[in-house]
Each structure stands twice: as structure tokens, then as C-alpha cells.
Coordinates of C-alpha atoms and ligand atoms in Angstrom, one line a residue:
X16 CA 98.7 0.1 69.0
X17 CA 101.3 -2.4 69.9
X18 CA 103.4 -0.1 72.2
X19 CA 100.6 0.8 74.6
X20 CA 99.3 -2.1 76.7
X21 CA 95.8 -1.8 78.0
X22 CA 96.0 -4.9 80.0
X23 CA 96.5 -4.1 83.7
X24 CA 97.7 -7.6 84.4
X25 CA 100.6 -7.1 82.0
X26 CA 101.3 -3.6 83.4
X27 CA 101.7 -3.9 87.1
X28 CA 102.2 -0.9 89.4
X29 CA 105.9 -1.4 89.5
X30 CA 108.5 0.3 87.3
X31 CA 109.8 -2.0 84.6
X32 CA 112.8 -4.0 85.8
X33 CA 112.7 -2.5 89.3
X34 CA 112.2 -5.5 91.5
X35 CA 114.1 -4.9 94.7
X36 CA 115.6 -1.7 93.4
X37 CA 115.6 1.8 94.9
X38 CA 112.4 2.5 93.1
X39 CA 110.4 1.1 96.0
X40 CA 109.0 4.5 97.0
X41 CA 108.0 5.2 93.4
X42 CA 106.4 1.8 93.0
X43 CA 104.5 2.2 96.3
X44 CA 103.2 5.6 95.3
X45 CA 102.1 4.4 91.8
X46 CA 100.2 1.5 93.5
X47 CA 98.6 3.9 96.0
X48 CA 97.5 6.2 93.2
X49 CA 96.2 3.2 91.1
X50 CA 94.2 2.0 94.2
X51 CA 92.6 5.5 94.5
X52 CA 92.0 6.3 90.9
X53 CA 91.1 2.8 89.7
X54 CA 92.4 2.9 86.1
X55 CA 91.7 0.1 83.6
X56 CA 95.4 0.0 82.7
X57 CA 98.7 1.4 83.8
X58 CA 101.3 2.3 81.3
X59 CA 104.9 3.2 82.2
X60 CA 106.2 5.7 79.7
X61 CA 109.6 5.0 78.2
X62 CA 109.7 8.0 75.9
X63 CA 110.4 5.9 72.8
X64 CA 109.3 6.8 69.3
X65 CA 107.2 3.7 69.1
X66 CA 105.3 4.6 72.2
X67 CA 104.7 8.2 70.9
X68 CA 103.5 6.9 67.6
X69 CA 101.1 4.6 69.3
X70 CA 99.7 7.4 71.4
X71 CA 99.4 9.7 68.5
X72 CA 97.5 7.1 66.5
X73 CA 95.2 6.5 69.5
X74 CA 94.5 10.2 69.9
X75 CA 93.9 10.6 66.1
X76 CA 91.4 7.7 66.3
X77 CA 89.5 9.3 69.2
X78 CA 89.6 12.9 67.9
X79 CA 91.9 14.2 70.6
X80 CA 94.4 15.1 67.8
X81 CA 93.7 16.2 64.3
X82 CA 96.4 15.7 61.7
X83 CA 97.5 18.8 60.0
X84 CA 98.7 19.2 56.4
X85 CA 101.5 16.6 56.1
X86 CA 103.2 18.4 53.2
X87 CA 103.5 21.9 54.8
X88 CA 103.6 20.7 58.5
X89 CA 104.9 17.1 58.6
X90 CA 104.0 15.1 61.8
X91 CA 102.1 18.0 63.3
X92 CA 98.7 17.9 65.0
X93 CA 96.0 20.1 66.3
X94 CA 94.3 19.7 69.6
X95 CA 91.1 21.6 70.5
X96 CA 90.7 21.8 74.2
X97 CA 87.4 22.2 76.0
X98 CA 86.4 25.9 75.5
X99 CA 86.3 26.4 79.2
X100 CA 89.8 25.1 79.6
X101 CA 92.1 27.4 77.7
X102 CA 94.4 29.0 80.3
X103 CA 96.0 28.8 83.7
X104 CA 93.5 29.2 86.5
X105 CA 95.2 31.3 89.2
X106 CA 92.0 31.5 91.4
X107 CA 92.0 27.7 91.6
X108 CA 95.7 27.3 92.2
X109 CA 96.8 26.7 95.8
X110 CA 99.9 26.3 97.8
X111 CA 99.4 24.1 100.8
X112 CA 102.0 24.7 103.4
X113 CA 101.6 23.7 107.1
X114 CA 101.6 27.4 108.1
X115 CA 99.5 29.8 106.1
X116 CA 102.1 32.5 106.4
X117 CA 104.7 30.4 104.6
X118 CA 102.5 30.5 101.5
X119 CA 102.1 34.3 101.9
X120 CA 99.5 36.8 100.7
X121 CA 100.7 36.1 97.1
X122 CA 99.2 32.6 97.1
X123 CA 95.8 30.9 97.8
X124 CA 96.3 28.6 100.7
X125 CA 94.8 25.5 102.1
X126 CA 96.0 23.4 105.0
X127 CA 97.8 20.3 103.6
X128 CA 95.3 17.8 105.2
X129 CA 92.3 19.7 103.7
X130 CA 94.0 20.0 100.4
X131 CA 94.7 16.3 100.2
X132 CA 91.2 15.4 101.4
X133 CA 89.7 17.7 98.7
X134 CA 91.8 16.4 96.0
X135 CA 91.7 12.7 96.9
X136 CA 87.9 12.9 96.9
X137 CA 88.1 14.2 93.3
X138 CA 90.6 11.6 92.3
X139 CA 88.6 8.7 93.8
X140 CA 87.8 6.4 90.9
X141 CA 88.4 9.1 88.3
X142 CA 90.4 6.9 86.0
X143 CA 87.8 4.1 85.7
X144 CA 87.7 3.2 82.0
X145 CA 91.0 5.1 81.4
X146 CA 94.7 4.3 81.2
X147 CA 96.9 5.7 83.8
X148 CA 100.2 6.9 82.4
X149 CA 103.3 7.1 84.6
X150 CA 105.8 9.6 83.2
X151 CA 109.3 9.8 84.7
X152 CA 110.9 13.1 83.7
X153 CA 113.9 15.2 84.3
X154 CA 113.8 19.0 84.4
X155 CA 117.2 20.0 82.9
X156 CA 120.0 18.1 81.1
X157 CA 119.9 14.6 82.3
X158 CA 123.4 14.6 83.7
X159 CA 123.3 18.1 85.3
X160 CA 123.6 18.5 89.1
X161 CA 121.3 21.5 88.7
X162 CA 118.5 19.3 87.2
X163 CA 115.7 17.7 89.3
X164 CA 113.5 14.7 88.5
X165 CA 109.8 14.2 88.8
X166 CA 107.1 11.7 88.0
X167 CA 103.7 12.7 86.6
X168 CA 100.8 10.3 86.7
X169 CA 98.1 11.3 84.3
X170 CA 95.1 9.9 82.5
X171 CA 95.7 12.2 79.5
X172 CA 97.7 10.9 76.5
X173 CA 97.8 14.6 75.3
X174 CA 99.7 15.4 78.4
X175 CA 102.1 12.4 77.8
X176 CA 102.8 13.7 74.2
X177 CA 103.4 17.2 75.4
X178 CA 105.6 16.1 78.4
X179 CA 107.7 14.1 75.9
X180 CA 108.4 17.4 74.1
X181 CA 108.7 19.7 77.1
X182 CA 110.9 17.5 79.3
X183 CA 113.5 14.7 79.1
X184 CA 111.1 11.9 79.6
X185 CA 111.2 8.1 80.0
X186 CA 113.9 5.6 80.6
X187 CA 116.9 8.0 81.3
X188 CA 115.0 10.0 84.0
X189 CA 113.7 6.7 85.5
X190 CA 117.4 5.6 85.9
X191 CA 118.3 8.9 87.5
X192 CA 115.4 8.6 89.9
X193 CA 116.5 5.1 90.8
X194 CA 120.0 6.5 91.6
X195 CA 118.8 9.5 93.6
X196 CA 115.7 8.1 95.2
X197 CA 114.2 11.6 95.3
X198 CA 111.6 13.0 92.9
X199 CA 108.6 15.3 92.7
X200 CA 105.3 13.5 92.7
X201 CA 102.7 15.0 90.3
X202 CA 99.2 13.5 90.1
X203 CA 97.0 14.7 87.3
X204 CA 93.6 13.9 85.9
X205 CA 91.5 15.7 83.4
X206 CA 88.5 14.6 85.4
X207 CA 85.4 15.8 83.6
X208 CA 87.0 19.1 82.6
X209 CA 84.4 20.7 84.8
X210 CA 85.5 24.2 85.9
X211 CA 83.5 23.6 89.1
X212 CA 85.6 20.6 89.9
X213 CA 89.1 22.0 89.0
X214 CA 92.0 22.6 91.4
X215 CA 95.7 22.8 91.0
X216 CA 97.3 22.1 94.5
X217 CA 100.9 22.2 95.5
X218 CA 102.3 20.6 98.6
X219 CA 105.9 22.0 98.5
X220 CA 106.9 20.5 101.9
X221 CA 106.1 17.1 100.4
X222 CA 107.4 17.8 96.9
X223 CA 103.9 16.9 95.7
X224 CA 101.4 18.3 93.2
X225 CA 97.8 17.3 92.6
X226 CA 96.0 18.8 89.6
X227 CA 92.4 17.9 88.7
X228 CA 89.9 18.9 86.0
X229 CA 92.0 20.7 83.5
X230 CA 94.0 19.6 80.4
X231 CA 95.5 23.0 79.7
X232 CA 99.3 23.2 79.6
X233 CA 100.2 25.2 82.7
X234 CA 97.6 23.3 84.7
X235 CA 98.3 19.8 83.3
X236 CA 102.0 19.6 82.2
X237 CA 103.1 19.4 85.7
X238 CA 106.8 19.6 85.0
X239 CA 106.4 23.2 83.8
X240 CA 104.8 25.7 86.1
X241 CA 103.8 23.4 89.0
X242 CA 107.2 21.7 89.4
X243 CA 109.8 23.9 87.7
X244 CA 108.5 27.1 89.3
X245 CA 106.2 26.6 92.3
X246 CA 107.7 23.5 93.9
X247 CA 111.2 24.3 92.6
X248 CA 111.2 27.9 94.0
X249 CA 110.4 26.5 97.4
X250 CA 113.0 23.8 97.1
X251 CA 115.6 26.3 95.7
X252 CA 115.2 28.5 98.8
X253 CA 116.3 25.7 101.1
X254 CA 119.0 24.5 98.8
X255 CA 120.5 27.9 97.9
X256 CA 119.5 28.4 94.3
X257 CA 116.8 30.2 92.3
X258 CA 113.9 28.9 90.2
X259 CA 112.7 31.8 88.0
X260 CA 110.2 32.7 85.3
X261 CA 113.0 33.8 82.9
X262 CA 114.2 33.2 79.4
X263 CA 117.9 32.6 78.9
X264 CA 119.7 33.9 75.8
X265 CA 123.3 34.1 74.7
X266 CA 124.4 37.3 73.0
X267 CA 127.4 36.8 70.7
X268 CA 129.3 39.8 69.5
X269 CA 131.4 40.2 66.4
X270 CA 134.5 39.2 68.4
X271 CA 132.9 35.8 69.2
X272 CA 132.3 36.6 72.9
X273 CA 129.0 35.3 74.2
X274 CA 127.3 36.9 77.3
X275 CA 124.3 35.2 78.8
X276 CA 121.2 37.2 79.9
X277 CA 118.3 35.9 81.9
X278 CA 115.1 37.9 81.6
X279 CA 111.8 37.8 83.5
X280 CA 108.6 39.0 81.8
X281 CA 105.0 38.1 82.8
X282 CA 103.3 35.5 80.7
X283 CA 102.6 36.4 77.0
X284 CA 104.9 39.5 77.1
X285 CA 107.4 38.3 74.5
X286 CA 109.8 36.0 76.3
X287 CA 109.8 33.6 73.4
X288 CA 110.4 36.4 70.9
X289 CA 113.3 37.9 72.9
X290 CA 114.9 34.5 73.4
X291 CA 114.9 33.8 69.7
X292 CA 115.6 37.4 68.5
X293 CA 117.2 37.9 65.1
X294 CA 119.5 40.9 65.2
X295 CA 118.7 43.9 62.9
X296 CA 120.3 43.6 59.5
X297 CA 123.4 45.8 60.2
X298 CA 124.1 43.9 63.3
X299 CA 123.8 40.6 61.5
X300 CA 126.2 41.8 58.9
X301 CA 128.7 42.7 61.6
X302 CA 128.4 39.2 63.1
X303 CA 126.0 39.6 66.1
X304 CA 124.0 36.5 67.0
X305 CA 121.5 35.5 69.6
X306 CA 121.5 32.0 71.0
X307 CA 118.4 30.5 72.6
X308 CA 119.0 28.6 75.9
X309 CA 115.4 28.8 77.2
X310 CA 112.2 30.8 76.7
X311 CA 110.3 30.5 80.0
X312 CA 112.1 29.0 83.0
X313 CA 115.6 29.5 84.4
X314 CA 117.2 27.6 87.3
X315 CA 120.3 29.4 88.6
X316 CA 123.0 28.6 91.2
X317 CA 126.2 30.2 92.3
X318 CA 129.3 28.4 90.9
X319 CA 132.7 28.0 92.4
X320 CA 133.8 31.3 90.8
X321 CA 131.0 33.3 92.4
X322 CA 129.0 33.8 89.2
X323 CA 125.4 32.5 88.8
X324 CA 125.1 29.6 86.4
X325 CA 121.8 28.8 84.8
X326 CA 120.1 25.9 83.1
X327 CA 116.8 25.8 81.2
X328 CA 114.9 23.0 82.9
X329 CA 112.7 22.5 79.9
X330 CA 113.4 20.7 76.6
X331 CA 110.8 22.4 74.5
X332 CA 108.7 25.5 74.0
X333 CA 105.1 25.9 74.9
X334 CA 104.7 29.2 73.1
X335 CA 101.9 31.6 72.4
X336 CA 100.9 31.3 68.7
X337 CA 99.0 34.5 68.0
X338 CA 101.4 37.2 66.9
X339 CA 104.1 34.7 65.8
X340 CA 105.1 35.5 62.3
X341 CA 108.1 35.6 59.9
X342 CA 108.6 39.2 61.0
X343 CA 108.1 38.9 64.7
X344 CA 109.8 35.6 65.4
X345 CA 111.2 33.9 62.3
X346 CA 113.1 31.3 64.5
X347 CA 109.9 30.3 66.2
X348 CA 108.1 30.0 62.9
X349 CA 110.9 27.8 61.5
X350 CA 110.8 25.7 64.6
X351 CA 107.1 24.9 64.3
X352 CA 107.0 23.7 60.7
X353 CA 107.1 20.0 61.7
X354 CA 106.7 17.7 64.7
X355 CA 104.6 20.3 66.5
X356 CA 101.4 20.0 68.6
X357 CA 99.2 23.1 68.1
X358 CA 96.5 23.8 70.7
X359 CA 93.4 25.9 69.9
X360 CA 94.6 27.5 66.7
X361 CA 92.4 28.0 63.6
X362 CA 92.8 26.0 60.4
X363 CA 93.0 26.9 56.7
X364 CA 91.2 25.3 53.9
X365 CA 94.2 23.1 53.2
X366 CA 94.5 22.1 56.8
X367 CA 97.4 24.3 57.9
X368 CA 97.4 25.8 61.4
X369 CA 96.5 29.5 61.4
X370 CA 96.4 32.3 64.0
X371 CA 96.0 36.1 64.1
X372 CA 99.2 37.8 63.3
X373 CA 100.7 34.9 61.3
X374 CA 100.5 37.3 58.3
X375 CA 101.2 34.6 55.7
X376 CA 98.5 35.7 53.3
X377 CA 96.2 32.7 54.0
X378 CA 92.8 32.7 55.5
X379 CA 91.3 30.5 58.2
X380 CA 88.2 28.5 57.5
X381 CA 87.7 26.9 60.9
X382 CA 88.1 28.6 64.3
X383 CA 89.7 27.1 67.4
X384 CA 86.4 25.7 68.6
X385 CA 86.1 23.8 65.3
X386 CA 83.3 26.0 64.0
X387 CA 83.3 27.7 60.6
X388 CA 85.4 30.9 61.0
X389 CA 83.3 34.1 61.2
X390 CA 85.3 37.2 62.1
X391 CA 82.2 38.7 63.7
X392 CA 82.2 35.9 66.3
X393 CA 85.8 36.4 67.4
X394 CA 89.4 35.4 66.5
X395 CA 90.2 32.2 64.6
X396 CA 92.8 31.2 67.1
X397 CA 92.2 31.6 70.9
X398 CA 94.4 34.5 72.2
X399 CA 96.2 31.9 74.4
X400 CA 96.5 29.3 71.7
X401 CA 99.9 27.5 71.8
X402 CA 102.5 25.4 70.0
X403 CA 104.5 22.7 71.7
X404 CA 107.8 21.9 70.0
X405 CA 111.2 20.5 70.9
X406 CA 113.8 23.2 71.5
X407 CA 116.1 21.3 69.2
X408 CA 114.1 22.4 66.3
X409 CA 114.9 26.0 66.9
X410 CA 117.5 27.3 64.5
X411 CA 119.0 29.5 67.3
X412 CA 119.0 26.8 69.9
X413 CA 122.3 27.0 71.8
X414 CA 124.5 23.9 72.2
X415 CA 125.2 25.3 75.6
X416 CA 121.6 24.6 76.6
X417 CA 122.7 21.0 77.0
X418 CA 125.8 21.9 79.2
X419 CA 125.4 20.2 82.5
X420 CA 127.3 23.0 84.2
X421 CA 124.9 25.7 82.9
X422 CA 125.8 29.0 81.4
X423 CA 127.2 32.0 83.4
X424 CA 124.7 34.9 83.6
X425 CA 126.1 38.4 83.0
X426 CA 122.8 40.3 83.3
X427 CA 119.3 39.9 84.7
X428 CA 116.5 41.8 83.1
X429 CA 113.1 42.5 84.5
X430 CA 110.3 43.9 82.4
X431 CA 106.5 44.3 82.0
X432 CA 103.8 45.9 80.0
X433 CA 103.9 49.5 81.1
X434 CA 102.1 51.8 78.7
X435 CA 103.2 54.9 80.7
X436 CA 105.9 56.2 83.0
X437 CA 108.6 53.5 82.7
X438 CA 111.4 54.2 80.2
X439 CA 112.8 51.8 77.7
X440 CA 115.7 50.7 80.0
X441 CA 117.4 51.5 83.2
X442 CA 120.0 49.8 85.3
X443 CA 119.8 49.1 89.1
X444 CA 122.6 50.6 91.1
X445 CA 123.5 47.4 92.9
X446 CA 122.0 44.0 93.8
X447 CA 119.7 45.3 96.6
X448 CA 118.3 47.9 94.3
X449 CA 117.9 45.3 91.6
X450 CA 115.9 43.1 93.9
X451 CA 113.6 46.0 94.6
X452 CA 113.3 46.7 90.8
X453 CA 112.2 43.0 90.4
X454 CA 109.9 43.1 93.5
X455 CA 108.2 46.3 92.2
X456 CA 107.6 45.0 88.7
X457 CA 104.1 45.8 87.4
X458 CA 102.4 44.7 84.2
X459 CA 99.1 44.6 82.4
X460 CA 97.5 41.1 82.6
X461 CA 97.3 38.9 79.5
X462 CA 95.3 36.0 78.1
X463 CA 97.7 33.4 79.6
X464 CA 95.5 33.2 82.7
X465 CA 91.7 33.4 82.9
X466 CA 90.3 36.8 84.1
X467 CA 90.4 40.3 82.8
X468 CA 93.1 41.3 80.3
X469 CA 94.9 44.6 80.4
X470 CA 94.6 45.3 84.1
X471 CA 97.8 46.7 85.8
X472 CA 99.0 44.5 88.7
X473 CA 102.2 44.0 90.6
X474 CA 103.9 40.9 89.3
X475 CA 107.2 40.7 91.2
X476 CA 109.9 39.1 89.0
X477 CA 107.0 37.8 86.9
X478 CA 106.5 35.2 89.6
X479 CA 103.1 36.3 91.0
X480 CA 101.4 33.2 89.7
X481 CA 104.4 30.9 90.3
X482 CA 106.2 31.6 93.5
X483 CA 105.6 28.6 95.8
X484 CA 106.1 30.6 99.0
X485 CA 105.7 33.9 100.7
X486 CA 107.1 36.7 98.5
X487 CA 108.6 38.4 101.6
X488 CA 110.8 35.3 102.1
X489 CA 111.4 35.1 98.4
X490 CA 112.9 38.6 98.4
X491 CA 114.9 37.8 101.5
X492 CA 116.3 34.8 99.6
X493 CA 117.2 36.9 96.6
X494 CA 119.0 39.4 98.8
X495 CA 121.0 36.6 100.4
X496 CA 123.0 36.0 97.2
X497 CA 124.9 39.3 97.8
X498 CA 127.7 37.7 99.7
X499 CA 131.5 38.2 99.9
X500 CA 133.0 36.6 96.8
X501 CA 129.8 36.7 94.8
X502 CA 130.2 38.0 91.2
X503 CA 126.5 38.8 90.6
X504 CA 125.0 39.8 87.3
X505 CA 124.0 43.4 86.8
X506 CA 120.2 44.0 87.0
X507 CA 118.2 46.0 84.4
X508 CA 114.6 46.9 83.8
X509 CA 113.1 47.2 80.3
X510 CA 109.8 48.3 78.9
X511 CA 109.1 47.4 75.3
X512 CA 105.5 48.4 75.7
X513 CA 105.6 52.2 76.3
X514 CA 102.8 54.0 74.5
X515 CA 102.4 57.4 73.0
X516 CA 99.6 59.8 73.6
X517 CA 97.7 58.3 70.6
X518 CA 98.0 54.8 72.2
X519 CA 100.5 53.4 69.7
X520 CA 103.7 51.6 70.8
X521 CA 106.7 54.0 70.8
X522 CA 109.5 51.4 70.5
X523 CA 109.6 49.0 67.5
X524 CA 110.6 46.1 69.7
X525 CA 111.4 42.5 68.3
X526 CA 114.9 42.4 66.7
X527 CA 115.5 46.1 67.6
X528 CA 115.6 45.1 71.2
X529 CA 119.1 43.9 70.5
X530 CA 120.2 47.5 70.7
X531 CA 119.2 47.6 74.4
X532 CA 120.9 44.3 75.1
X533 CA 124.1 45.6 73.5
X534 CA 124.1 48.6 75.9
X535 CA 123.6 46.2 78.8
X536 CA 126.6 44.2 77.9
X537 CA 128.6 47.4 77.4
X538 CA 127.6 48.4 80.9
X539 CA 128.6 44.9 82.2
X540 CA 132.0 45.4 80.6
X541 CA 132.3 49.0 81.9
X542 CA 132.3 50.3 78.3
X543 CA 129.2 52.5 78.4
X544 CA 128.3 55.5 80.5
X545 CA 125.0 56.3 82.1
X546 CA 122.9 59.1 83.6
X547 CA 122.3 58.6 87.3
X548 CA 118.7 59.3 88.4
X549 CA 116.9 58.2 91.6
X550 CA 115.4 55.2 89.8
X551 CA 118.7 54.0 88.5
X552 CA 121.1 54.5 85.6
X553 CA 119.6 55.5 82.3
X554 CA 121.6 55.3 79.0
X555 CA 123.5 58.4 78.2
X556 CA 122.4 60.3 75.0
X557 CA 123.3 58.3 71.9
X558 CA 124.9 55.4 73.9
X559 CA 122.2 53.1 72.6
X560 CA 122.8 52.7 69.0
X561 CA 119.7 54.0 67.2
X562 CA 121.1 54.0 63.6
X563 CA 118.3 53.1 61.3
X564 CA 115.6 53.4 64.0
X565 CA 113.1 56.3 63.5
X566 CA 111.8 57.7 66.7
X567 CA 109.6 60.8 67.0
X568 CA 110.5 63.5 69.6
X569 CA 107.7 62.2 71.8
X570 CA 109.2 58.7 71.6
X571 CA 112.7 59.8 72.5
X572 CA 111.4 61.8 75.4
X573 CA 109.3 59.0 76.8
X574 CA 111.6 56.1 76.1
X575 CA 114.7 57.8 77.5
X576 CA 113.3 60.4 79.9
X577 CA 112.8 60.4 83.7
X578 CA 109.4 61.7 84.9
X579 CA 110.0 62.6 88.5
X580 CA 106.4 63.2 89.5
X581 CA 105.1 60.0 88.1
X582 CA 107.9 58.1 89.8
X583 CA 107.0 59.7 93.1
X584 CA 103.5 58.3 92.9
X585 CA 104.9 55.0 91.7
X586 CA 107.2 54.7 94.7
X587 CA 104.4 55.5 97.1
X588 CA 102.5 52.6 95.5
X589 CA 105.5 50.3 95.8
X590 CA 105.8 51.2 99.5
X591 CA 102.2 50.3 100.0
X592 CA 102.7 47.1 98.1
X593 CA 105.7 46.1 100.3
X594 CA 103.7 46.9 103.4
X595 CA 101.1 44.4 102.4
X596 CA 103.6 41.7 103.5
X597 CA 103.9 43.0 107.0
X598 CA 106.9 42.4 109.2
X599 CA 108.2 39.5 107.1
X600 CA 109.2 41.9 104.3
X601 CA 113.0 42.4 104.5
X602 CA 114.0 45.7 106.1
X603 CA 116.7 46.1 103.5
X604 CA 114.1 46.3 100.7
X605 CA 111.9 48.7 102.6
X606 CA 115.0 50.9 103.3
X607 CA 115.8 50.8 99.6
X608 CA 112.3 51.9 98.7
X609 CA 112.4 54.7 101.3
X610 CA 115.8 55.9 100.1
X611 CA 114.6 56.2 96.5
X612 CA 111.3 57.7 97.5
X613 CA 113.3 60.4 99.4
X614 CA 115.6 61.0 96.6
X615 CA 112.6 61.5 94.3
X616 CA 111.5 64.4 96.6
X617 CA 114.7 66.4 96.0
Ligands
OXD25 C1 103.4 30.1 80.1 C2 102.8 31.1 81.1 O1 102.6 29.2 79.6 O2 103.5 31.8 81.7 O3 104.6 30.1 80.0 O4 101.5 31.1 81.2
MN26 MN1 105.6 31.4 81.3

């Protein structure tokens, strides 16, 4: 325990070595927070191995972390969260803008003064008896102009350990903050983990986040959803870039050419699996490869050549464990054999982490709550149980993920869980149509957020829970990228989740999704044809390589067909959805919806 000082006198509220430096604003804020929260000690995180080891030891001693089997999973730990604190809480998440309309119907809103008053009352004295950790972090490669820094203050050492994996954290970001003077302020306390005293508030105009009462990833690791999506999307709008809920992958063909694809899917819809895809055997033999740049968040900005360049602001993966197996995602499974924090998974008799769908022939003996496993009482792992691991441990991690300039994006993909109507893939006619395709995205809800699972809802660009401002303005911002000289990516929509009449999935998914990505890149290069329909371009017969994939006639018809009547109803519903945003909704998007609705009548 030598690296963590619990002596306030030895750990003043100023950043180490910062006397008289440009860190005055940071130091003043830390002092202000300490005065409000009244911690016993303040610790400035440097991100070092020694600091991490001391925190892990402390958390093992107090039961926050449980060591897993050192032989099979070296340096890996299990955390069991409070059973009422296992997912994001969208109903308790607020965007506090001066004008309510700026937050839009897509967000819960509170006036900033009310939001601060509510949160500060909760934070008052909440760190008594606890250590307050100050975590300087950088979202994105430390030397990238696309990256942005933040500081999270928290009383949770579990948050510190996770932030160390998920962001570039410690001394280097502190030095960048000192240079730039600008940073996002994130204040977090687990409070009493009381769902009645839990709020996640964002003040985008002040680059500030206040989160109280939850230790769950998306609510507590403030660099992730709160900063890199809600605050960043707001900031990106005024600075001319995009902060998106998208994976980024590089698709390398046998000629050694790599095209980068950014893809938005709602939470727990397979972004991690797609980002780490292993090509089917024949493709692998031919030399196809998928490189992982990111699995959840993408920041994109137009470069001097007019193309969009993207970085992954994160440094790790906070992936959904259930369903991850040697078959579904071998790269993820290899990544999490060591140095991993597992949250809310089950455990085997020899202390290995276990979850439904792991399919390793083992059996759990303890469930995610720490009780003896009893199949009749529910799954061993919580459906939203997670692993936190450094991206560098992923066998397919792209060296380009560290490129300060980002990677050029050739295609943007939108997708959701659509059991009916929506075909396997279609391409938008142009950028405006593509923005409508993203805006109209729908999906069944998943366990990543509290609430009912399997309910269809509109989730534009998979940003429903994450857009830090009015969706109408967000779509206007997206449309604004279509300027003279812009070389924008092509936009596609995919649906890996189409079901047959018997309720089974029609498309094998996982590695086979490469076949669809291949067609997209052929389209980008002008090498594949298409069938034009009112909803966009569908692949021409046999232009998607289906060698070795067995599809029934029903599957072929539903995956590659166009159901005019169903789409007429869908477009009427899309029109109603756009109207919910009133006059702020860009006319260009409404015109596009009208144009397609009309074409569907013919
Ligand atoms: C996530 C989510 O954790 O989207 O990535 O919920
Ligand atoms: Mn996500």
C-alpha cells in the first residue's frame, strides 16, 4: 500500500508539481470538490503500475475485487456490483442545457442551476471516510489533435482501475491538460448505491458531468458514454466533427489494401464481435483480415483531402461477456485471458470466470450475485455482465488505432435488431438519404440499459441514449458535412437479426458478416452492381459471395428481398417520428422521407 497515500496533508488539492502552472483551473476545481465532498484523502492518479497494484491490493482486501484463477487468467479479477446497479439508467440521465429545446425530446432535461443544486446536495459530504481520486485522462491517442482530455474525480477505486484500462490515464494526459488548459470535468461518487439517489447529469455548455449513486461502467466511467458521446457530441457540433456510437474496423483484402468502416449499432447488438471479426476459412486462406480500431466509439473529422478521418477515443474494451465464445468472437476471448476485470459474471469451481454462451464445457458453481448457481433462479452471469481489457491485448488490434491522424473512413454502416421487414443490407443513394437511414434506425432494446428488453424503439444512429443535444440539430449537423470538396463515405444499413417465420435467425452472422462488408467495399470501389429500390440499393443476385453459406428459400427471400407494403408502413412511422421534433427537424430530411414514401406508393 505504499503508492496510495491516505494522508490528506501529504496529498494537497493541487496537481503534483503544478505550483504556478497552467493547472490553476484544475487545482481550483479539485479544491472546490474536496470542500464539497469532504474526503479523508486526495490521491492524484499517475497511471503507474505501482499505483494500480496498490489499488488492486486494497480492493482485494476489502472484497471489491476477487482474484480469479491465476493459472488460467493471470492478473484478472471479478467485481460483483450491487444487484440494483448493473446497467445504464437512461431514465435517470439528464442533459442540462440553458434552453430545454437544445436538449431536445430525445433527452431528459433539467435547468443547469437546478441540476447543479440537486447534484451538489447529493455530493455534500459524500466522500467522508473515503479517498477522493483525481484521474486525468485523454480520450484518443495522446498526441492526436482529434483527442480531448478530461479529469474524473471519483471515490471508487474500481472506477480508477477501469479508467486506467479504458483511457490513456495519468501523467501524460495531465501534461497535455497543462498545455491546453481545457478539459472536461467529471465528478463521480458511488454515494450509497441507492437507486433512489442516483442521477447522471451532463452540463455540455460547461463541459461538465456529475454522476452520483452508481458504480456501473456507463454511469461511472465518465470518459466513456458521458464524455466521449454526450459531452463530445455537443462539442463536436460546434467544432465541426462527429462523436458517434460506432465501432471502427479495417478490412484488408488479399491485395493488401485496407478500407476502414465505421458502424453504429445499439448497445449489445454485436459491435465488439463485428470489430474483431475473423473471416470465414476460405477468405482467410485468400488473405482477408479484419483489423480492430475500436469497438464502441468513433470520433470523426474531415481531413484536408475531404475524407472523414476517425479515431477511437478509448484505449480498452468494456464488452458484454454473455455470448462471447471461441466461436462467436475468438479475438475477444483471447484478449481476456489475462489482465482483465470481469464484472457480474459467474465463477467455476476452479475460480474461472464463466458466462452463458462461453461454451467451454465448464459449469458455473457461483452466480453473479455470489450465490450458489441454480439454473432455476436465473443465469450465472448477468445478461449485461462485462469484461474490461486493454485494446492492446486484442490479437486483431490495429497499429493504426494509435495513429494521431486517424484512419480514413470508406463506409459508414447503420444497423439494429430488426426481426422483420429489413433486409440483410442496402446502400443509401447519397449522403442525405444515408442520414435519413441513420435517423430512422430502429432496434429492439437490450439488457445494456435498465427497462424492458426486446421492445422496438427508434434509436437514430444508435445515439438515442447518448446524443448530448436535440436530435433535430444533430441531423442538421450530419447533413452539413455534404459540402463542395467533401469525399464522404458511402452509407449502408445492415440487419444481422432478421428472423424466419419460426422465430430463428436467418443469417449466420459473426464471421460470415465479412461477405457483406466485402460487397460494401466493392460498391465503394465501383466494382459491384445493385438493384435500385425506393429504400436504396440492394445487392444484385449473387453479388454477395455466398459460397459455403446454406440459406433456405425463405432466408434468401427475406434477406435480399424488398417488401413494398411493409416499407410503406415503416415510412409512415418514420414520418411520424421526424414530426415529433417539430420545426427544428431539417426540411431536407423531411423531404427525403416524403420522396421515398411517395416512391413506395408507385
Ligand atoms: C456500452 C453500451 O456499454 O452501449 O457500450 O451500453
Ligand atoms: Mn456502447
